[in-house]
Amino acid sequence: MPSRRVLIKSAIALLTLLTASPIAVQAANPAPVVATFSILGDMVERIGGEHVAVTTLVGPDGDAHVYQPTTADARAMAEAQVLIENGLEFEGWLDRLVNASNFDGIRVVATNGIKPIPFEESEGHHDDEGHHDDEGHGHNHGTFDPHAWHSLRAAVTYVNNITTSLAQNDPSNASVFYLNREAYVAEIEALDEEIQRMVDTLPSDHRIVITSHDALQYFGQAYGLKFLAPQGLSTESEASAKQVAVLIKQIRKGGIKAVFVENIADSRLIEQIANETGANIGGKLYSDALSGTDGPASTYLKMLRHNSTTIVSALGD
Ligand SMILES: [Zn+2]
């Protein structure tokens, strides 16, 4: 004999079936969206608000270069209506996950339409050992530098692509998404100007920034800083002794005051370089992931502001 509780539950379920039209159910339910890493996840939440339920695959302080998808990721993908990825071969593991999960929604490349920095022009990259493309191991040495979110101007393109896809997936809330987009872009543009003013205070001979891996070329290009890194574009690439020696020479010759660790990369090499050159550790930069909610870079905009103030206060007088 069914318990009282089961009977009540069945009655509620029946009532729900009788009263809710399919359209009403859809409007009440947030659209399941998958974002590949924390920066995109934050952008999607800003634009989608209560109308999206975002699953972020590579979370705060996570390294998307070397990520291994889980079965929970595959389940989230199977249910997702929209998938937002960075593209430019940043997520080398994504195609296999998509194929394995029967994803059947709208797939959006957030960098679509930006002007990517070609791999070869990436000055901080010292790849003396040649190029080893190894698709089978998820290496992501693409043709272009994938770290475009470090440009707030490129971020506007990210936001536009995300907005268009959410609106396409859920036209009944399109006007909300476009309003959210407008407010967000205004904040992005204000921060862009603020950072430019901040960086402009640095003397021209205090504009070289050393980080672990080569993630901040877009930031450098936007504001007039030069970024150098012992590791290449992916945290997977190994820094050779020769690359490190070249960098140490540059730091001594250029009188570079500070070097920076990253939230997603091993800090030991940077610490070693600091010891050998007498440069300070200027602080921690958030390169490929946000911080946790208690950290200084819990949103995309906080991350860009934190990185800028950290760099400018360490390299300024
Ligand atoms: Zn990276």
PDB file of C-alpha atoms in Angstrom, residues 110-111 114-115 148-159 218 300:
ATOM      1  CA  ALA A 110      33.356  32.809 -28.583  1.00  0.00           C
ATOM      2  CA  THR A 111      36.424  34.137 -30.446  1.00  0.00           C
ATOM      3  CA  ILE A 114      38.200  38.625 -33.372  1.00  0.00           C
ATOM      4  CA  LYS A 115      41.570  39.421 -34.921  1.00  0.00           C
ATOM      5  CA  ALA A 148      42.157  36.460 -26.521  1.00  0.00           C
ATOM      6  CA  TRP A 149      40.074  37.114 -23.375  1.00  0.00           C
ATOM      7  CA  HIS A 150      42.973  39.224 -22.069  1.00  0.00           C
ATOM      8  CA  SER A 151      41.872  41.904 -24.527  1.00  0.00           C
ATOM      9  CA  LEU A 152      38.761  43.701 -23.291  1.00  0.00           C
ATOM     10  CA  ARG A 153      38.136  44.752 -26.889  1.00  0.00           C
ATOM     11  CA  ALA A 154      38.070  41.106 -27.961  1.00  0.00           C
ATOM     12  CA  ALA A 155      35.840  40.408 -24.950  1.00  0.00           C
ATOM     13  CA  VAL A 156      33.126  42.520 -26.558  1.00  0.00           C
ATOM     14  CA  THR A 157      33.154  40.046 -29.453  1.00  0.00           C
ATOM     15  CA  TYR A 158      32.960  37.143 -26.987  1.00  0.00           C
ATOM     16  CA  VAL A 159      29.947  38.790 -25.345  1.00  0.00           C
ATOM     17  CA  TYR A 218      46.568  40.174 -26.174  1.00  0.00           C
ATOM     18  CA  TYR A 300      36.132  38.275 -15.603  1.00  0.00           C
TER      19      TYR A 300
END
